[in-house]
Coordinates of C-alpha atoms in Angstrom, one line a residue:
M8 CA -24.9 22.2 -41.6
V9 CA -26.2 18.8 -40.7
A10 CA -26.5 15.3 -42.2
Q11 CA -29.4 14.2 -44.2
A12 CA -31.6 11.5 -42.6
K13 CA -32.1 8.2 -44.5
P14 CA -34.7 9.1 -47.2
D15 CA -36.7 5.9 -47.2
Y16 CA -40.2 7.3 -47.0
G17 CA -42.3 10.3 -48.1
T18 CA -42.1 12.0 -44.8
H19 CA -38.3 12.2 -45.1
H20 CA -36.2 15.0 -46.4
R21 CA -35.5 14.7 -50.2
N22 CA -33.5 17.8 -51.0
A23 CA -29.8 18.2 -50.6
L24 CA -30.1 20.9 -48.0
L25 CA -27.9 19.0 -45.6
A26 CA -24.4 17.6 -45.9
T27 CA -24.3 14.1 -47.3
N28 CA -22.9 11.0 -45.6
S29 CA -22.1 12.7 -42.3
T30 CA -23.8 12.7 -39.0
E31 CA -21.4 15.0 -37.3
V32 CA -22.3 18.6 -36.6
E33 CA -19.9 21.1 -38.2
I34 CA -19.8 24.7 -37.0
S35 CA -18.9 27.2 -39.7
P36 CA -15.9 29.3 -38.7
G37 CA -16.1 33.0 -38.3
E38 CA -13.2 35.4 -38.5
N39 CA -11.9 34.4 -35.1
M40 CA -13.5 31.0 -34.7
P41 CA -11.6 27.9 -35.8
R42 CA -13.4 25.1 -37.5
K43 CA -14.7 22.6 -35.0
T44 CA -16.4 19.2 -35.2
M45 CA -18.6 18.3 -32.4
Q46 CA -19.5 14.8 -31.1
K47 CA -21.6 12.4 -33.1
M48 CA -25.4 13.0 -32.8
Q49 CA -27.0 10.0 -31.1
L50 CA -28.9 9.2 -27.9
K51 CA -26.6 8.2 -25.1
R52 CA -26.9 5.2 -22.9
E53 CA -27.8 6.8 -19.5
L54 CA -30.0 4.2 -17.9
G55 CA -28.3 1.6 -15.7
L56 CA -30.0 -1.3 -14.0
F57 CA -31.4 0.8 -11.1
S58 CA -32.8 3.4 -13.5
A59 CA -34.3 0.7 -15.8
V60 CA -36.0 -0.9 -12.8
N61 CA -37.3 2.5 -11.7
L62 CA -38.7 3.0 -15.2
I63 CA -40.7 -0.2 -15.1
V64 CA -41.9 0.4 -11.6
G65 CA -42.7 4.1 -12.4
V66 CA -45.0 3.2 -15.3
M67 CA -46.6 0.2 -13.8
I68 CA -47.5 1.8 -10.5
G69 CA -49.7 4.8 -11.3
S70 CA -52.8 5.9 -9.5
G71 CA -54.9 2.7 -9.9
I72 CA -53.6 0.8 -6.9
F73 CA -54.3 3.8 -4.7
V74 CA -57.6 4.9 -6.2
S75 CA -59.5 2.0 -7.7
P76 CA -58.0 -1.5 -6.9
A77 CA -61.4 -3.0 -6.1
S78 CA -62.5 -4.0 -9.6
A79 CA -60.9 -7.5 -9.3
L80 CA -62.4 -7.8 -5.8
E81 CA -65.9 -6.9 -6.9
R82 CA -65.8 -9.5 -9.7
S83 CA -64.1 -12.3 -7.8
G84 CA -66.4 -11.9 -4.8
S85 CA -64.0 -13.0 -2.1
V86 CA -60.7 -12.0 -0.5
G87 CA -59.0 -15.3 -1.1
L88 CA -59.8 -15.5 -4.8
C89 CA -59.0 -11.9 -5.4
L90 CA -55.5 -12.3 -3.9
I91 CA -54.9 -15.3 -6.1
I92 CA -56.0 -13.3 -9.2
W93 CA -53.5 -10.5 -8.3
A94 CA -50.7 -13.0 -7.9
V95 CA -51.5 -14.9 -11.2
C96 CA -51.8 -11.6 -13.1
G97 CA -48.4 -10.6 -11.9
S98 CA -47.0 -13.9 -13.0
I99 CA -48.6 -13.5 -16.5
S100 CA -47.1 -10.0 -16.8
L101 CA -43.6 -11.4 -15.9
L102 CA -43.9 -14.0 -18.6
G103 CA -44.9 -11.4 -21.2
A104 CA -42.1 -9.1 -20.1
L105 CA -39.5 -11.9 -20.3
A106 CA -40.6 -12.6 -23.9
F107 CA -40.2 -8.9 -24.7
A108 CA -36.7 -9.1 -23.2
E109 CA -35.8 -11.8 -25.7
L110 CA -37.2 -9.6 -28.5
G111 CA -35.0 -6.8 -27.2
T112 CA -31.9 -8.8 -27.6
V113 CA -32.8 -9.9 -31.2
V114 CA -33.8 -6.3 -32.2
P115 CA -31.6 -4.0 -30.1
R116 CA -33.5 -0.8 -31.0
S117 CA -35.9 1.4 -29.1
G118 CA -39.6 1.3 -29.9
A119 CA -40.6 -2.0 -28.4
E120 CA -43.5 -3.5 -30.4
Y121 CA -43.0 -1.0 -33.2
A122 CA -39.3 -2.1 -33.8
Y123 CA -40.2 -5.8 -33.6
F124 CA -43.0 -5.4 -36.1
Q125 CA -40.7 -3.6 -38.5
E126 CA -38.1 -6.2 -38.2
A127 CA -40.3 -9.3 -38.4
Y128 CA -43.0 -8.2 -40.8
G129 CA -41.5 -5.2 -42.7
G130 CA -39.9 -7.3 -45.4
L131 CA -42.7 -9.7 -46.0
H132 CA -44.7 -7.5 -48.3
R133 CA -44.2 -4.1 -49.8
F134 CA -47.7 -2.8 -48.7
W135 CA -48.8 -5.0 -45.8
G136 CA -45.4 -5.6 -44.3
P137 CA -44.7 -2.1 -42.8
L138 CA -48.4 -1.6 -42.0
P139 CA -48.5 -3.2 -38.5
S140 CA -45.6 -1.1 -37.3
F141 CA -47.2 2.0 -38.7
I142 CA -50.5 1.3 -37.0
C143 CA -48.7 0.6 -33.8
C144 CA -46.9 4.0 -33.7
W145 CA -50.1 5.7 -35.0
V146 CA -52.2 4.5 -32.1
Y147 CA -49.5 5.0 -29.4
V148 CA -48.1 8.3 -30.5
I149 CA -51.2 10.2 -31.7
I150 CA -53.8 9.0 -29.3
L151 CA -53.1 6.5 -26.5
R152 CA -50.0 7.6 -24.7
P153 CA -50.6 11.4 -24.8
A154 CA -54.2 10.8 -23.7
E155 CA -52.9 8.6 -20.9
V156 CA -50.5 11.3 -19.8
A157 CA -53.3 13.8 -19.8
V158 CA -55.6 11.7 -17.7
I159 CA -52.8 10.8 -15.2
I160 CA -51.6 14.4 -14.9
L161 CA -55.3 15.5 -14.2
T162 CA -55.3 12.9 -11.4
F163 CA -52.1 14.4 -10.1
S164 CA -53.8 17.8 -10.1
E165 CA -56.8 16.4 -8.2
Y166 CA -54.7 14.9 -5.5
I167 CA -52.3 17.8 -5.2
C168 CA -55.3 20.0 -4.5
Q169 CA -56.8 17.6 -1.9
P170 CA -54.9 19.0 1.2
F171 CA -56.4 22.4 0.3
A172 CA -59.9 21.1 -0.3
Y173 CA -61.3 23.1 2.7
H174 CA -60.3 26.3 1.0
I175 CA -61.0 25.2 -2.6
N176 CA -64.5 24.0 -1.9
Y177 CA -65.6 27.6 -1.3
M178 CA -64.9 28.3 -5.0
P179 CA -67.6 27.8 -7.7
A180 CA -67.4 24.3 -9.3
E181 CA -66.4 25.8 -12.6
S182 CA -63.6 27.7 -11.0
Q183 CA -62.4 24.6 -9.3
E184 CA -62.2 22.7 -12.6
I185 CA -60.3 25.6 -14.2
L186 CA -57.8 25.7 -11.2
K187 CA -57.2 21.9 -11.5
K188 CA -56.7 22.2 -15.2
I189 CA -54.2 25.0 -14.7
I190 CA -52.3 22.9 -12.2
A191 CA -52.4 20.0 -14.6
L192 CA -51.0 22.1 -17.4
L193 CA -48.2 23.4 -15.1
G194 CA -47.4 19.8 -14.2
L195 CA -47.4 18.8 -17.9
G196 CA -45.1 21.7 -18.7
L197 CA -42.7 20.6 -15.9
L198 CA -42.5 17.0 -17.0
T199 CA -42.1 18.0 -20.7
Y200 CA -39.3 20.4 -19.7
I201 CA -37.6 17.6 -17.8
N202 CA -37.7 15.2 -20.7
F203 CA -36.6 18.0 -23.1
I204 CA -33.7 19.2 -21.1
S205 CA -31.7 16.1 -20.2
V206 CA -31.9 12.4 -20.0
K207 CA -29.7 12.5 -16.9
L208 CA -32.2 14.9 -15.3
Y209 CA -35.0 12.6 -16.1
V210 CA -33.2 9.7 -14.6
H211 CA -32.5 11.6 -11.3
V212 CA -36.1 12.9 -11.1
Q213 CA -37.6 9.5 -11.9
N214 CA -35.4 7.7 -9.4
I215 CA -36.5 10.1 -6.7
F216 CA -40.2 9.9 -7.5
T217 CA -40.2 6.1 -7.8
S218 CA -38.5 6.0 -4.3
C219 CA -41.2 8.3 -2.9
K220 CA -43.9 6.2 -4.6
L221 CA -42.6 3.0 -3.1
F222 CA -42.4 4.7 0.3
A223 CA -46.1 5.6 0.0
C224 CA -46.9 2.0 -0.9
L225 CA -44.8 0.9 2.1
V226 CA -46.8 3.1 4.4
V227 CA -50.0 1.4 3.3
I228 CA -48.4 -2.1 3.7
I229 CA -47.0 -1.4 7.1
G230 CA -50.3 0.0 8.3
G231 CA -52.1 -3.2 7.2
L232 CA -49.4 -5.4 8.8
Y233 CA -49.8 -3.5 12.0
E234 CA -53.6 -4.1 12.0
L235 CA -52.9 -7.8 11.4
C236 CA -50.5 -7.9 14.3
I237 CA -53.0 -6.5 16.7
G238 CA -55.5 -9.1 15.7
N239 CA -57.7 -7.3 13.1
T240 CA -58.2 -10.4 10.9
Q241 CA -62.0 -10.6 10.7
N242 CA -62.0 -9.5 7.0
L243 CA -59.3 -11.9 5.9
T244 CA -60.7 -14.9 7.8
K245 CA -63.6 -14.9 5.4
G246 CA -61.2 -16.5 2.9
F247 CA -62.9 -17.8 -0.2
G248 CA -66.5 -17.2 1.1
G249 CA -68.6 -15.7 -1.6
S250 CA -66.2 -16.6 -4.5
T251 CA -67.8 -16.2 -7.9
T252 CA -68.7 -19.3 -9.9
S253 CA -69.5 -17.2 -13.0
P254 CA -67.0 -17.6 -15.8
K255 CA -67.9 -14.1 -17.0
N256 CA -67.1 -12.5 -13.6
L257 CA -63.9 -14.5 -13.3
A258 CA -62.9 -13.4 -16.7
L259 CA -63.6 -9.8 -15.9
A260 CA -61.7 -10.1 -12.6
F261 CA -58.6 -11.3 -14.5
Y262 CA -59.2 -8.6 -17.1
S263 CA -59.1 -5.9 -14.4
G264 CA -56.0 -7.4 -12.8
L265 CA -54.0 -7.7 -16.0
W266 CA -54.7 -4.1 -17.0
A267 CA -53.4 -2.9 -13.6
F268 CA -50.0 -4.5 -14.5
D269 CA -49.8 -2.8 -17.9
G270 CA -46.4 -1.1 -18.4
W271 CA -44.1 -4.1 -18.1
S272 CA -42.8 -3.7 -21.6
T273 CA -41.7 0.0 -21.1
V274 CA -38.0 -0.7 -20.7
T275 CA -37.9 -2.2 -24.2
S276 CA -39.2 1.2 -25.6
V277 CA -35.8 2.8 -24.6
T278 CA -33.4 0.0 -25.5
E279 CA -30.9 2.3 -27.2
E280 CA -30.5 4.3 -23.9
V281 CA -30.0 1.3 -21.6
K282 CA -26.4 0.5 -20.7
R283 CA -25.6 -3.2 -21.6
P284 CA -29.2 -3.8 -22.7
E285 CA -28.6 -7.5 -23.3
V286 CA -27.9 -7.8 -19.5
N287 CA -29.8 -5.0 -17.9
I288 CA -33.2 -5.3 -19.7
P289 CA -33.8 -9.0 -18.6
R290 CA -32.5 -8.2 -15.1
S291 CA -34.6 -5.1 -14.7
I292 CA -37.7 -7.1 -15.8
M293 CA -36.9 -9.9 -13.4
I294 CA -36.5 -7.3 -10.5
G295 CA -39.2 -4.8 -11.5
V296 CA -42.2 -6.9 -12.3
P297 CA -42.0 -9.2 -9.3
L298 CA -41.5 -6.2 -7.1
V299 CA -44.6 -4.5 -8.4
T300 CA -46.5 -7.9 -8.0
A301 CA -45.4 -8.1 -4.4
V302 CA -46.4 -4.4 -3.7
Y303 CA -49.8 -4.9 -5.3
F304 CA -50.4 -8.1 -3.4
M305 CA -49.4 -6.7 0.0
M306 CA -51.3 -3.4 -0.6
N307 CA -54.5 -5.4 -1.3
V308 CA -53.9 -7.5 1.9
A309 CA -53.6 -4.2 3.8
Y310 CA -56.8 -2.7 2.3
M311 CA -58.7 -5.9 2.9
T312 CA -57.5 -6.0 6.5
V313 CA -58.9 -2.5 7.3
L314 CA -61.8 -2.2 4.9
T315 CA -64.7 -4.6 4.2
I316 CA -65.5 -5.7 0.6
P317 CA -68.5 -3.3 0.3
E318 CA -66.4 -0.4 1.7
M319 CA -63.6 -1.1 -0.9
I320 CA -66.1 -1.3 -3.8
A321 CA -67.9 1.9 -2.8
A322 CA -64.8 4.0 -2.0
P323 CA -64.0 6.7 -4.5
A324 CA -60.4 6.4 -3.5
V325 CA -59.5 3.3 -1.5
A326 CA -56.1 4.4 -0.2
V327 CA -57.5 7.7 1.0
I328 CA -60.2 6.0 3.1
F329 CA -57.5 3.6 4.4
G330 CA -55.3 6.6 5.4
D331 CA -58.2 8.4 7.1
R332 CA -58.9 5.3 9.2
I333 CA -55.3 4.3 10.0
L334 CA -52.9 7.2 9.8
G335 CA -54.8 9.9 11.7
V336 CA -53.2 13.3 11.4
M337 CA -50.6 11.8 9.0
N338 CA -53.3 10.9 6.5
F339 CA -52.0 13.6 4.1
I340 CA -49.2 11.1 3.2
I341 CA -51.7 9.2 1.0
P342 CA -52.9 12.0 -1.3
L343 CA -49.3 13.2 -1.5
G344 CA -48.1 9.7 -2.4
V345 CA -50.8 9.5 -5.1
A346 CA -49.7 12.9 -6.5
L347 CA -46.0 11.8 -6.6
S348 CA -47.0 8.5 -8.1
T349 CA -49.0 10.0 -10.9
F350 CA -46.5 12.6 -11.8
G351 CA -43.7 10.0 -11.9
C352 CA -45.9 7.7 -14.0
A353 CA -46.8 10.5 -16.5
L354 CA -43.1 11.5 -16.7
S355 CA -42.0 8.0 -17.6
I356 CA -44.9 7.3 -20.1
Q357 CA -44.0 10.5 -21.9
F358 CA -40.3 9.6 -21.8
S359 CA -40.9 6.2 -23.4
V360 CA -43.4 7.3 -26.0
T361 CA -41.1 10.0 -27.3
R362 CA -38.5 7.3 -28.0
L363 CA -41.2 5.5 -30.1
C364 CA -41.9 8.7 -31.9
Y365 CA -38.2 9.2 -32.4
V366 CA -37.7 5.7 -33.9
A367 CA -40.8 6.0 -36.1
G368 CA -39.5 9.3 -37.5
R369 CA -36.2 7.7 -38.2
E370 CA -38.0 4.9 -40.1
G371 CA -40.2 7.3 -42.1
H372 CA -43.4 6.5 -40.3
M373 CA -43.7 9.8 -38.6
V374 CA -42.6 13.3 -39.6
E375 CA -38.8 13.3 -40.2
V376 CA -38.0 16.0 -37.7
F377 CA -39.3 13.8 -34.9
S378 CA -36.1 11.7 -35.4
Y379 CA -33.8 14.7 -34.8
I380 CA -32.1 15.3 -31.5
H381 CA -30.9 18.5 -29.7
M382 CA -27.3 19.4 -30.6
R383 CA -26.1 19.8 -27.0
R384 CA -28.7 18.1 -24.9
L385 CA -28.9 14.9 -27.0
T386 CA -32.6 14.5 -26.4
P387 CA -35.3 13.9 -29.1
A388 CA -36.6 17.5 -28.5
P389 CA -39.2 17.7 -31.4
A390 CA -40.7 14.3 -30.3
V391 CA -40.9 15.5 -26.7
V392 CA -42.5 18.8 -27.6
S393 CA -45.0 17.1 -29.9
Q394 CA -46.1 14.8 -27.1
G395 CA -46.4 17.7 -24.7
L396 CA -48.6 19.5 -27.2
L397 CA -50.9 16.5 -27.8
S398 CA -51.3 16.0 -24.0
F399 CA -52.1 19.7 -23.7
I400 CA -54.9 19.3 -26.3
F401 CA -56.3 16.3 -24.4
I402 CA -56.3 18.2 -21.1
I403 CA -58.1 21.1 -22.6
I404 CA -60.7 18.8 -24.2
G405 CA -61.5 17.3 -20.7
D406 CA -63.2 13.9 -20.4
I407 CA -61.2 11.5 -22.6
T408 CA -61.4 8.4 -20.3
S409 CA -63.8 6.7 -22.7
L410 CA -61.4 7.4 -25.6
I411 CA -58.6 5.6 -23.7
D412 CA -60.9 2.7 -22.8
F413 CA -61.9 2.0 -26.4
A414 CA -58.4 2.3 -27.7
S415 CA -56.7 0.4 -24.9
F416 CA -57.8 -3.0 -26.0
L417 CA -55.6 -2.5 -29.0
I418 CA -52.5 -2.7 -26.7
W419 CA -52.9 -6.4 -26.2
I420 CA -53.4 -6.9 -29.9
F421 CA -50.0 -5.4 -30.3
Y422 CA -48.6 -7.6 -27.5
G423 CA -50.0 -10.7 -29.2
A424 CA -48.6 -9.6 -32.6
A425 CA -45.2 -9.1 -30.9
M426 CA -45.3 -12.8 -29.7
V427 CA -46.0 -13.9 -33.3
A428 CA -43.0 -11.7 -34.3
L429 CA -40.9 -13.5 -31.7
M430 CA -41.7 -16.9 -33.1
L431 CA -41.3 -15.7 -36.7
M432 CA -37.8 -14.3 -36.0
R433 CA -36.7 -17.6 -34.4
R434 CA -37.0 -18.9 -38.0
T435 CA -35.8 -15.9 -40.0
K436 CA -33.0 -14.8 -37.6
K437 CA -31.7 -18.1 -36.3
D438 CA -28.1 -16.9 -36.3
V439 CA -28.7 -13.8 -34.1
K440 CA -27.1 -14.2 -30.7
R441 CA -29.7 -14.6 -28.0
P442 CA -28.3 -14.3 -24.4
Y443 CA -31.4 -16.3 -23.4
K444 CA -34.6 -17.7 -24.9
V445 CA -38.0 -18.1 -23.3
P446 CA -39.7 -21.5 -23.8
L447 CA -42.0 -21.6 -26.8
W448 CA -45.1 -22.1 -24.6
I449 CA -44.6 -18.6 -23.2
P450 CA -45.3 -16.6 -26.4
L451 CA -48.2 -19.0 -27.2
F452 CA -49.7 -18.4 -23.8
I453 CA -49.3 -14.6 -24.1
I454 CA -51.1 -14.8 -27.5
F455 CA -54.0 -16.6 -25.8
I456 CA -54.1 -14.0 -23.0
A457 CA -54.0 -11.2 -25.7
L458 CA -57.0 -12.7 -27.5
F459 CA -58.8 -13.1 -24.1
L460 CA -58.2 -9.4 -23.2
C461 CA -59.3 -8.2 -26.6
L462 CA -62.5 -10.3 -26.8
V463 CA -63.7 -10.1 -23.2
P464 CA -64.8 -6.4 -23.3
I465 CA -66.5 -6.8 -26.7
I466 CA -68.3 -10.0 -25.7
T467 CA -69.4 -8.8 -22.2
D468 CA -70.2 -5.3 -23.2
P469 CA -70.8 -5.1 -26.9
S470 CA -71.0 -1.5 -28.0
P471 CA -70.7 0.3 -31.3
R472 CA -68.3 2.6 -29.5
Y473 CA -65.6 0.0 -30.1
F474 CA -65.8 1.0 -33.8
I475 CA -64.1 4.2 -32.7
A476 CA -60.8 2.3 -32.5
L477 CA -61.4 0.7 -35.9
L478 CA -62.3 4.1 -37.3
F479 CA -59.0 5.5 -36.0
I480 CA -57.1 2.6 -37.5
G481 CA -58.9 3.3 -40.8
I482 CA -57.7 6.9 -40.6
G483 CA -54.2 5.6 -40.0
I484 CA -54.4 3.5 -43.2
A485 CA -55.6 6.5 -45.1
V486 CA -52.5 8.4 -43.9
Y487 CA -50.2 5.4 -44.5
V488 CA -51.1 4.9 -48.2
P489 CA -49.9 8.3 -49.6
L490 CA -47.2 9.2 -47.1
V491 CA -45.5 5.9 -46.4
Y492 CA -46.4 3.5 -49.2
Y493 CA -46.4 6.0 -52.1
R494 CA -43.8 8.2 -50.3
H495 CA -45.6 11.4 -51.2
R496 CA -43.8 14.4 -49.6
P497 CA -45.9 17.6 -49.0
Q498 CA -44.3 20.6 -50.5
W499 CA -44.2 22.5 -47.2
M500 CA -42.3 19.7 -45.4
D501 CA -38.8 21.0 -46.2
K502 CA -39.6 24.4 -44.9
F503 CA -41.2 22.9 -41.8
T504 CA -38.2 20.7 -41.1
Y505 CA -35.8 23.7 -41.5
F506 CA -37.9 25.8 -39.2
I507 CA -37.9 23.2 -36.5
Q508 CA -34.2 22.7 -36.9
V509 CA -33.5 26.4 -36.4
L510 CA -36.1 26.8 -33.7
M511 CA -35.0 23.9 -31.5
E512 CA -31.4 23.5 -32.5
V513 CA -31.9 19.9 -33.6
V514 CA -30.0 17.7 -36.1
P515 CA -30.4 14.2 -37.6
S516 CA -29.2 11.4 -35.4
E517 CA -26.8 8.7 -36.3
Q518 CA -28.2 5.2 -35.9
S519 CA -25.9 3.1 -33.6
F520 CA -26.7 0.0 -31.6
D521 CA -23.3 -0.8 -30.3

């Protein structure tokens, strides 16, 4: 049998169905089978520095830089100001990521913001203390990340179909949508299988896809540099002409740029699977975020060299228009690059959120079985499958972009709260070894940016639809009170846990942060 998980909360196992005080899997001997004890059940550290960098790059570079990078340009009004905004946004993202790296050394657990909230606030009050971490995992696990995976994999389907557009366009519009959804579901099934089957397989696939993604970015950059070398500089020579003087437009330009860099905290979501995290997490951040900043900056230079500002703003997919104009018969590289980029991005987002789901299950904030791992594959199989199913539902539903838009502003609320947690733990955990510390002004600055990003959309476009996010938080609190605070355990939970254990061959994991 298998060991009982730590029964702290109502979603955790309470009956003595499992062997106590052991996290080793014991196989019952048959007539001809000797008793055998297998390895301890815990996630393995499979991500080195190269893979950690690829994880950051894989999540940060999705489809946005290929499809719709012109929002900042439209708001800023000029080429020069737009490029400055991209560079500044990259620098801000690096500062935030470095602050998260310090948090990762203080709290060496997977889960990023969730783990930091639990450590900093969990002991402050019996009711309010664990609530921020619960709301964090509630938003990320149930809505935001699976919805993002669904939207990104639908974009993958859109671009994988583009080379065959001549043939597909003869189909009725309804049939085209069904075909694209089927391809999206097949893509979702493939990435869920990869994350289910092996962390090593994920690492290999992600490394390949990130390399292909960067190659597609390099094609765009080289195309732009070639145009500059032959003297096509008329667009760039406009410099700061037309720059906005409106504080509102400038704020919205920074808002668009900062959202394009989201994903810089991803590596701290998988801390328990990074080799030498105290070394490799800061290093991966200091390599990955500047790399993405340089790629974004140079790709915008390339776009602005070839396309005018009105062309970029009007283009449904900027990189595709760029490819048609520059690459000739090789223009298929761009839609292929977007397809590879989006698949790799969705793969890494699902990989990271399943670790949050796994940690939340271990802490009693999600269903207990989400904290179980496969006996042989050592992956959090129930968490992976649950995320696949949620994304499946969102794909079937269809248009969920607005749902993401109105839940996304909560991300920076969590980032800001994480900076408060960092400053709090400098007082409450003074004796914890910190390989490095960021200056105090960095978390204070990130808190200011977080408030800015949360308030700008509400002030500039006030809408009752933002209450959707508050309503979802209210539902989360309604779940938190009986299941986490009062530790109520539904009667069917034992049978459900046993069923999933048998179906997926999963067992409780042993917590280890060595």
